[in-house]
Amino acid sequence: SDADTALTVNARCVTEGVPLVLELLGVAARDPAAIAHVAQDAARRRYYRAAPPHGGWVAWDEPARRVVGFVRACDFGPLPSPWGAPRTASAGHELAIVKAECTREQCQQQPGTVGPVEGTAVWVAAADEWVRVRRIRVGAAERDAAEVLQEGSRLGPASGGPPVGREVGRGA
């Protein structure tokens, strides 16, 4: 769902997957020939690298749903994420986006532009709509986004960081 994080999806996979593995092991012990062989359709398979997309940098020029999905895919809270939080930079200082959500409000600003402040959150322009950024990490400290980001500033890769944008890979 749109509320799932990496931790909630992993927990659901374990909850639903363990009984399936136990069932498979039972069938394998009784009659290995009874295990169905299903050919994989090579045209439909996809490959995902173990590393985070874009080297861990937020690609603000992507649709908001992908930006927010990337933030949620890195969210193992309260446990540490194996990928870390998605990175961005403001005025040459690296930040991490910890919590974000789609606003469903169209945006005509250049991607990465910090827009209106909304309470403790700020809106940041993605390719198609505003993203509501609620929490960021500066160094080791997690803070409300409105404490750090100012309207009109720009977010993007740190100086010398990798360019952001849609990655092209096998099966994508």
CSV table of N, CA, C and O in Angstrom, one decimal, residues 60-158:
chain,number,residue,atom,x,y,z
A,60,TRP,N,15.0,14.1,-8.2
A,60,TRP,CA,13.9,14.9,-8.1
A,60,TRP,C,13.2,15.1,-9.5
A,60,TRP,O,12.0,15.5,-9.5
A,61,ASP,N,13.9,14.8,-10.6
A,61,ASP,CA,13.3,14.9,-11.9
A,61,ASP,C,12.5,13.7,-12.3
A,61,ASP,O,12.0,13.6,-13.4
A,62,GLU,N,12.2,12.8,-11.3
A,62,GLU,CA,11.3,11.7,-11.5
A,62,GLU,C,9.9,12.1,-11.0
A,62,GLU,O,9.8,13.0,-10.2
A,63,PRO,N,8.9,11.3,-11.4
A,63,PRO,CA,7.6,11.5,-10.8
A,63,PRO,C,7.6,11.4,-9.3
A,63,PRO,O,8.3,10.6,-8.7
A,64,ALA,N,6.7,12.2,-8.6
A,64,ALA,CA,6.6,12.2,-7.2
A,64,ALA,C,6.4,10.8,-6.6
A,64,ALA,O,7.0,10.5,-5.6
A,65,ARG,N,5.6,10.0,-7.2
A,65,ARG,CA,5.4,8.6,-6.7
A,65,ARG,C,6.6,7.8,-6.6
A,65,ARG,O,6.8,7.1,-5.7
A,66,ARG,N,7.6,8.0,-7.6
A,66,ARG,CA,8.8,7.3,-7.6
A,66,ARG,C,9.7,7.8,-6.5
A,66,ARG,O,10.4,7.1,-5.8
A,67,VAL,N,9.8,9.1,-6.3
A,67,VAL,CA,10.6,9.8,-5.3
A,67,VAL,C,10.1,9.2,-3.9
A,67,VAL,O,10.9,8.8,-3.1
A,68,VAL,N,8.8,9.3,-3.6
A,68,VAL,CA,8.3,8.9,-2.4
A,68,VAL,C,8.5,7.4,-2.2
A,68,VAL,O,8.8,6.9,-1.1
A,69,GLY,N,8.3,6.6,-3.3
A,69,GLY,CA,8.5,5.2,-3.2
A,69,GLY,C,9.9,4.8,-2.8
A,69,GLY,O,10.2,3.9,-2.0
A,70,PHE,N,10.9,5.6,-3.3
A,70,PHE,CA,12.3,5.4,-3.0
A,70,PHE,C,12.5,5.7,-1.5
A,70,PHE,O,13.2,4.9,-0.8
A,71,VAL,N,11.9,6.7,-1.0
A,71,VAL,CA,12.1,7.1,0.5
A,71,VAL,C,11.5,5.9,1.3
A,71,VAL,O,12.1,5.5,2.3
A,72,ARG,N,10.3,5.5,0.9
A,72,ARG,CA,9.6,4.4,1.7
A,72,ARG,C,10.4,3.1,1.6
A,72,ARG,O,10.5,2.3,2.5
A,73,ALA,N,11.1,2.8,0.4
A,73,ALA,CA,11.8,1.6,0.2
A,73,ALA,C,13.1,1.6,1.1
A,73,ALA,O,13.6,0.5,1.4
A,74,CYS,N,13.5,2.7,1.5
A,74,CYS,CA,14.7,2.8,2.4
A,74,CYS,C,14.3,2.9,3.9
A,74,CYS,O,15.2,2.9,4.7
A,75,ASP,N,13.0,2.9,4.2
A,75,ASP,CA,12.5,3.1,5.5
A,75,ASP,C,12.4,1.7,6.3
A,75,ASP,O,11.5,1.0,6.0
A,76,PHE,N,13.4,1.5,7.1
A,76,PHE,CA,13.3,0.3,8.0
A,76,PHE,C,13.0,0.6,9.4
A,76,PHE,O,13.2,-0.2,10.3
A,77,GLY,N,12.6,1.9,9.7
A,77,GLY,CA,12.4,2.4,11.0
A,77,GLY,C,11.5,1.5,11.8
A,77,GLY,O,10.6,0.9,11.3
A,78,PRO,N,11.9,1.2,13.1
A,78,PRO,CA,13.0,1.9,13.8
A,78,PRO,C,14.4,1.3,13.7
A,78,PRO,O,15.3,1.7,14.3
A,79,LEU,N,14.5,0.3,12.8
A,79,LEU,CA,15.8,-0.3,12.6
A,79,LEU,C,16.6,0.5,11.5
A,79,LEU,O,16.0,1.2,10.7
A,80,PRO,N,17.9,0.4,11.5
A,80,PRO,CA,18.7,1.1,10.5
A,80,PRO,C,18.5,0.4,9.1
A,80,PRO,O,18.3,-0.8,9.0
A,81,SER,N,18.4,1.2,8.1
A,81,SER,CA,18.2,0.8,6.7
A,81,SER,C,19.5,0.2,6.1
A,81,SER,O,20.6,0.9,6.3
A,82,PRO,N,19.5,-0.9,5.5
A,82,PRO,CA,20.8,-1.3,4.8
A,82,PRO,C,21.2,-0.4,3.7
A,82,PRO,O,22.4,-0.4,3.4
A,83,TRP,N,20.3,0.4,3.1
A,83,TRP,CA,20.7,1.3,2.1
A,83,TRP,C,21.0,2.7,2.6
A,83,TRP,O,21.5,3.5,2.0
A,84,GLY,N,20.6,3.0,3.9
A,84,GLY,CA,20.6,4.3,4.4
A,84,GLY,C,19.4,5.1,3.9
A,84,GLY,O,18.6,4.5,3.1
A,85,ALA,N,19.3,6.3,4.2
A,85,ALA,CA,18.2,7.2,3.8
A,85,ALA,C,18.6,7.8,2.4
A,85,ALA,O,19.8,8.0,2.2
A,86,PRO,N,17.6,8.0,1.6
A,86,PRO,CA,17.9,8.7,0.3
A,86,PRO,C,18.6,10.0,0.5
A,86,PRO,O,18.1,10.8,1.3
A,87,ARG,N,19.6,10.3,-0.3
A,87,ARG,CA,20.4,11.5,-0.1
A,87,ARG,C,20.0,12.6,-1.1
A,87,ARG,O,19.6,12.3,-2.2
A,88,THR,N,20.2,13.8,-0.6
A,88,THR,CA,20.0,15.0,-1.5
A,88,THR,C,21.0,16.0,-0.9
A,88,THR,O,21.6,15.8,0.2
A,89,ALA,N,21.1,17.2,-1.5
A,89,ALA,CA,21.9,18.2,-0.9
A,89,ALA,C,21.3,19.6,-1.1
A,89,ALA,O,20.5,19.8,-2.0
A,90,SER,N,21.6,20.5,-0.2
A,90,SER,CA,21.1,21.9,-0.2
A,90,SER,C,22.3,22.7,0.1
A,90,SER,O,23.0,22.5,1.1
A,91,ALA,N,22.6,23.7,-0.8
A,91,ALA,CA,23.7,24.6,-0.6
A,91,ALA,C,25.0,23.9,-0.3
A,91,ALA,O,25.8,24.3,0.5
A,92,GLY,N,25.2,22.7,-1.0
A,92,GLY,CA,26.4,22.0,-0.9
A,92,GLY,C,26.5,21.1,0.4
A,92,GLY,O,27.5,20.4,0.6
A,93,HIS,N,25.5,21.0,1.2
A,93,HIS,CA,25.4,20.2,2.4
A,93,HIS,C,24.5,19.0,2.2
A,93,HIS,O,23.4,19.1,1.7
A,94,GLU,N,25.1,17.8,2.4
A,94,GLU,CA,24.3,16.6,2.2
A,94,GLU,C,23.3,16.4,3.3
A,94,GLU,O,23.5,16.6,4.5
A,95,LEU,N,22.1,16.0,2.9
A,95,LEU,CA,20.9,15.8,3.8
A,95,LEU,C,20.4,14.4,3.4
A,95,LEU,O,20.6,13.9,2.3
A,96,ALA,N,19.6,13.8,4.3
A,96,ALA,CA,18.9,12.6,4.0
A,96,ALA,C,17.4,12.8,4.2
A,96,ALA,O,17.0,13.4,5.2
A,97,ILE,N,16.7,12.3,3.2
A,97,ILE,CA,15.2,12.4,3.3
A,97,ILE,C,14.7,11.2,4.1
A,97,ILE,O,14.9,10.0,3.6
A,98,VAL,N,14.0,11.4,5.2
A,98,VAL,CA,13.6,10.3,6.1
A,98,VAL,C,12.1,9.9,5.9
A,98,VAL,O,11.8,8.8,5.8
A,99,LYS,N,11.3,11.0,5.8
A,99,LYS,CA,9.9,10.8,5.6
A,99,LYS,C,9.3,11.7,4.6
A,99,LYS,O,9.6,12.9,4.6
A,100,ALA,N,8.6,11.2,3.6
A,100,ALA,CA,8.0,12.0,2.5
A,100,ALA,C,6.7,11.3,2.0
A,100,ALA,O,6.5,10.1,2.2
A,101,GLU,N,5.9,12.1,1.4
A,101,GLU,CA,4.6,11.6,0.9
A,101,GLU,C,4.2,12.4,-0.3
A,101,GLU,O,4.6,13.6,-0.5
A,102,CYS,N,3.4,11.9,-1.1
A,102,CYS,CA,2.8,12.6,-2.3
A,102,CYS,C,1.8,13.6,-1.8
A,102,CYS,O,1.1,13.3,-0.8
A,103,THR,N,1.7,14.7,-2.5
A,103,THR,CA,0.6,15.7,-2.2
A,103,THR,C,-0.5,15.6,-3.1
A,103,THR,O,-1.6,16.1,-2.8
A,104,ARG,N,-0.3,15.0,-4.3
A,104,ARG,CA,-1.3,15.0,-5.4
A,104,ARG,C,-1.6,16.4,-5.9
A,104,ARG,O,-2.7,16.7,-6.5
A,105,GLU,N,-0.7,17.4,-5.7
A,105,GLU,CA,-0.8,18.7,-6.1
A,105,GLU,C,0.2,19.0,-7.2
A,105,GLU,O,1.4,18.8,-7.0
A,106,GLN,N,-0.3,19.3,-8.4
A,106,GLN,CA,0.6,19.5,-9.6
A,106,GLN,C,1.6,20.6,-9.3
A,106,GLN,O,1.3,21.5,-8.5
A,107,CYS,N,2.7,20.5,-9.9
A,107,CYS,CA,3.8,21.4,-9.7
A,107,CYS,C,4.4,21.8,-11.0
A,107,CYS,O,4.7,21.0,-11.9
A,108,GLN,N,4.7,23.1,-11.2
A,108,GLN,CA,5.3,23.6,-12.4
A,108,GLN,C,6.7,24.1,-12.1
A,108,GLN,O,7.4,24.7,-13.0
A,109,GLN,N,7.2,23.9,-10.9
A,109,GLN,CA,8.6,24.4,-10.5
A,109,GLN,C,9.6,23.4,-11.0
A,109,GLN,O,9.3,22.2,-11.3
A,110,GLN,N,10.9,23.9,-11.1
A,110,GLN,CA,12.0,23.0,-11.5
A,110,GLN,C,12.2,22.0,-10.4
A,110,GLN,O,12.1,22.3,-9.2
A,111,PRO,N,12.3,20.7,-10.8
A,111,PRO,CA,12.5,19.6,-9.9
A,111,PRO,C,13.6,19.9,-8.9
A,111,PRO,O,14.7,20.4,-9.2
A,112,GLY,N,13.3,19.7,-7.6
A,112,GLY,CA,14.3,19.9,-6.5
A,112,GLY,C,14.0,21.3,-5.8
A,112,GLY,O,14.7,21.6,-4.8
A,113,THR,N,13.1,22.1,-6.4
A,113,THR,CA,12.9,23.4,-5.8
A,113,THR,C,12.1,23.2,-4.5
A,113,THR,O,11.0,22.6,-4.5
A,114,VAL,N,12.5,23.9,-3.4
A,114,VAL,CA,11.8,23.8,-2.2
A,114,VAL,C,10.7,24.9,-2.3
A,114,VAL,O,10.9,26.0,-2.6
A,115,GLY,N,9.4,24.4,-2.0
A,115,GLY,CA,8.3,25.3,-2.1
A,115,GLY,C,7.7,25.6,-0.7
A,115,GLY,O,8.5,25.8,0.2
A,116,PRO,N,6.4,25.7,-0.6
A,116,PRO,CA,5.8,26.2,0.6
A,116,PRO,C,6.1,25.4,1.8
A,116,PRO,O,6.3,24.1,1.7
A,117,VAL,N,6.2,26.0,3.0
A,117,VAL,CA,6.3,25.4,4.2
A,117,VAL,C,4.9,25.1,4.7
A,117,VAL,O,4.0,25.9,4.6
A,118,GLU,N,4.7,23.8,5.2
A,118,GLU,CA,3.4,23.4,5.7
A,118,GLU,C,3.6,22.9,7.1
A,118,GLU,O,3.9,21.7,7.3
A,119,GLY,N,3.4,23.7,8.1
A,119,GLY,CA,3.7,23.2,9.5
A,119,GLY,C,5.1,22.9,9.7
A,119,GLY,O,6.0,23.7,9.5
A,120,THR,N,5.4,21.6,10.0
A,120,THR,CA,6.8,21.2,10.2
A,120,THR,C,7.4,20.6,8.9
A,120,THR,O,8.5,20.2,8.9
A,121,ALA,N,6.6,20.5,7.8
A,121,ALA,CA,7.0,19.9,6.5
A,121,ALA,C,7.3,21.0,5.5
A,121,ALA,O,6.9,22.2,5.7
A,122,VAL,N,7.9,20.6,4.4
A,122,VAL,CA,8.1,21.5,3.3
A,122,VAL,C,7.7,20.7,2.0
A,122,VAL,O,7.8,19.5,2.0
A,123,TRP,N,7.2,21.4,1.0
A,123,TRP,CA,6.9,20.8,-0.3
A,123,TRP,C,8.2,21.0,-1.2
A,123,TRP,O,8.8,22.1,-1.2
A,124,VAL,N,8.5,19.9,-1.9
A,124,VAL,CA,9.6,20.0,-2.8
A,124,VAL,C,9.1,19.5,-4.2
A,124,VAL,O,8.4,18.5,-4.3
A,125,ALA,N,9.5,20.2,-5.2
A,125,ALA,CA,9.1,19.9,-6.6
A,125,ALA,C,9.7,18.6,-7.1
A,125,ALA,O,10.9,18.5,-7.1
A,126,ALA,N,8.8,17.7,-7.6
A,126,ALA,CA,9.3,16.6,-8.4
A,126,ALA,C,8.9,16.8,-9.8
A,126,ALA,O,8.4,17.9,-10.1
A,127,ALA,N,9.0,15.9,-10.7
A,127,ALA,CA,8.7,16.1,-12.1
A,127,ALA,C,7.3,16.5,-12.4
A,127,ALA,O,7.0,17.2,-13.3
A,128,ASP,N,6.4,15.9,-11.6
A,128,ASP,CA,5.0,16.1,-11.9
A,128,ASP,C,4.1,16.8,-10.8
A,128,ASP,O,3.1,17.3,-11.1
A,129,GLU,N,4.6,16.6,-9.6
A,129,GLU,CA,3.8,17.2,-8.4
A,129,GLU,C,4.7,17.5,-7.3
A,129,GLU,O,5.9,17.1,-7.3
A,130,TRP,N,4.1,18.1,-6.3
A,130,TRP,CA,4.9,18.4,-5.1
A,130,TRP,C,5.0,17.2,-4.2
A,130,TRP,O,4.1,16.4,-4.1
A,131,VAL,N,6.1,17.0,-3.6
A,131,VAL,CA,6.4,16.0,-2.6
A,131,VAL,C,6.4,16.7,-1.2
A,131,VAL,O,7.1,17.7,-1.0
A,132,ARG,N,5.7,16.2,-0.2
A,132,ARG,CA,5.7,16.7,1.1
A,132,ARG,C,6.8,16.0,1.9
A,132,ARG,O,6.7,14.8,2.1
A,133,VAL,N,7.9,16.7,2.2
A,133,VAL,CA,9.0,16.2,3.0
A,133,VAL,C,8.8,16.5,4.4
A,133,VAL,O,8.7,17.7,4.8
A,134,ARG,N,8.6,15.5,5.2
A,134,ARG,CA,8.4,15.7,6.7
A,134,ARG,C,9.6,15.7,7.5
A,134,ARG,O,9.8,16.6,8.4
A,135,ARG,N,10.4,14.7,7.3
A,135,ARG,CA,11.6,14.6,8.2
A,135,ARG,C,12.9,14.4,7.4
A,135,ARG,O,12.8,13.8,6.3
A,136,ILE,N,14.0,15.0,7.8
A,136,ILE,CA,15.2,14.9,7.2
A,136,ILE,C,16.3,14.6,8.2
A,136,ILE,O,16.1,14.8,9.4
A,137,ARG,N,17.4,14.1,7.8
A,137,ARG,CA,18.6,13.9,8.7
A,137,ARG,C,19.7,14.8,8.2
A,137,ARG,O,20.0,14.8,7.0
A,138,VAL,N,20.2,15.5,9.2
A,138,VAL,CA,21.4,16.3,8.9
A,138,VAL,C,22.5,15.8,9.8
A,138,VAL,O,22.4,15.8,11.1
A,139,GLY,N,23.5,15.2,9.2
A,139,GLY,CA,24.5,14.4,10.1
A,139,GLY,C,23.8,13.3,10.8
A,139,GLY,O,23.1,12.5,10.1
A,140,ALA,N,23.9,13.2,12.1
A,140,ALA,CA,23.2,12.2,12.8
A,140,ALA,C,21.9,12.6,13.4
A,140,ALA,O,21.2,11.8,14.0
A,141,ALA,N,21.5,13.9,13.2
A,141,ALA,CA,20.3,14.4,13.9
A,141,ALA,C,19.2,14.4,12.9
A,141,ALA,O,19.3,14.9,11.8
A,142,GLU,N,18.1,13.8,13.3
A,142,GLU,CA,16.8,13.8,12.5
A,142,GLU,C,16.0,15.1,13.0
A,142,GLU,O,15.9,15.3,14.1
A,143,ARG,N,15.5,15.8,12.0
A,143,ARG,CA,14.8,17.0,12.3
A,143,ARG,C,13.6,17.2,11.3
A,143,ARG,O,13.5,16.6,10.3
A,144,ASP,N,12.7,18.1,11.8
A,144,ASP,CA,11.6,18.4,10.9
A,144,ASP,C,12.1,19.2,9.7
A,144,ASP,O,13.1,20.0,9.8
A,145,ALA,N,11.6,18.9,8.5
A,145,ALA,CA,12.2,19.5,7.3
A,145,ALA,C,12.1,21.1,7.3
A,145,ALA,O,13.0,21.7,6.9
A,146,ALA,N,11.0,21.6,7.9
A,146,ALA,CA,10.9,23.1,8.0
A,146,ALA,C,11.9,23.8,8.8
A,146,ALA,O,12.1,25.0,8.7
A,147,GLU,N,12.6,23.0,9.7
A,147,GLU,CA,13.7,23.6,10.5
A,147,GLU,C,14.9,23.9,9.7
A,147,GLU,O,15.7,24.7,10.1
A,148,VAL,N,15.1,23.2,8.6
A,148,VAL,CA,16.3,23.2,7.8
A,148,VAL,C,16.2,23.8,6.4
A,148,VAL,O,17.0,24.6,6.0
A,149,LEU,N,15.1,23.5,5.7
A,149,LEU,CA,14.9,23.9,4.3
A,149,LEU,C,14.1,25.2,4.2
A,149,LEU,O,13.1,25.4,4.9
A,150,GLN,N,14.6,26.1,3.3
A,150,GLN,CA,13.9,27.3,3.1
A,150,GLN,C,13.2,27.4,1.7
A,150,GLN,O,13.8,26.9,0.7
A,151,GLU,N,12.1,28.0,1.7
A,151,GLU,CA,11.4,28.1,0.4
A,151,GLU,C,12.2,28.8,-0.6
A,151,GLU,O,12.9,29.8,-0.3
A,152,GLY,N,12.3,28.3,-1.8
A,152,GLY,CA,13.0,28.9,-2.9
A,152,GLY,C,14.4,28.3,-3.1
A,152,GLY,O,15.0,28.4,-4.1
A,153,SER,N,14.9,27.5,-2.1
A,153,SER,CA,16.2,26.9,-2.2
A,153,SER,C,16.1,25.7,-3.1
A,153,SER,O,14.9,25.3,-3.5
A,154,ARG,N,17.2,25.1,-3.5
A,154,ARG,CA,17.1,24.0,-4.4
A,154,ARG,C,17.8,22.8,-3.8
A,154,ARG,O,18.8,22.9,-3.2
A,155,LEU,N,17.2,21.6,-4.0
A,155,LEU,CA,17.8,20.3,-3.6
A,155,LEU,C,18.3,19.6,-4.8
A,155,LEU,O,17.7,19.7,-5.9
A,156,GLY,N,19.4,18.9,-4.7
A,156,GLY,CA,19.9,18.1,-5.8
A,156,GLY,C,21.1,17.3,-5.3
A,156,GLY,O,21.4,17.2,-4.1
A,157,PRO,N,21.9,16.8,-6.2
A,157,PRO,CA,23.1,16.1,-5.8
A,157,PRO,C,24.2,17.1,-5.2
A,157,PRO,O,24.2,18.2,-5.5
A,158,ALA,N,25.0,16.5,-4.3
A,158,ALA,CA,26.1,17.3,-3.7
A,158,ALA,C,27.1,17.6,-4.8
A,158,ALA,O,27.1,16.9,-5.8
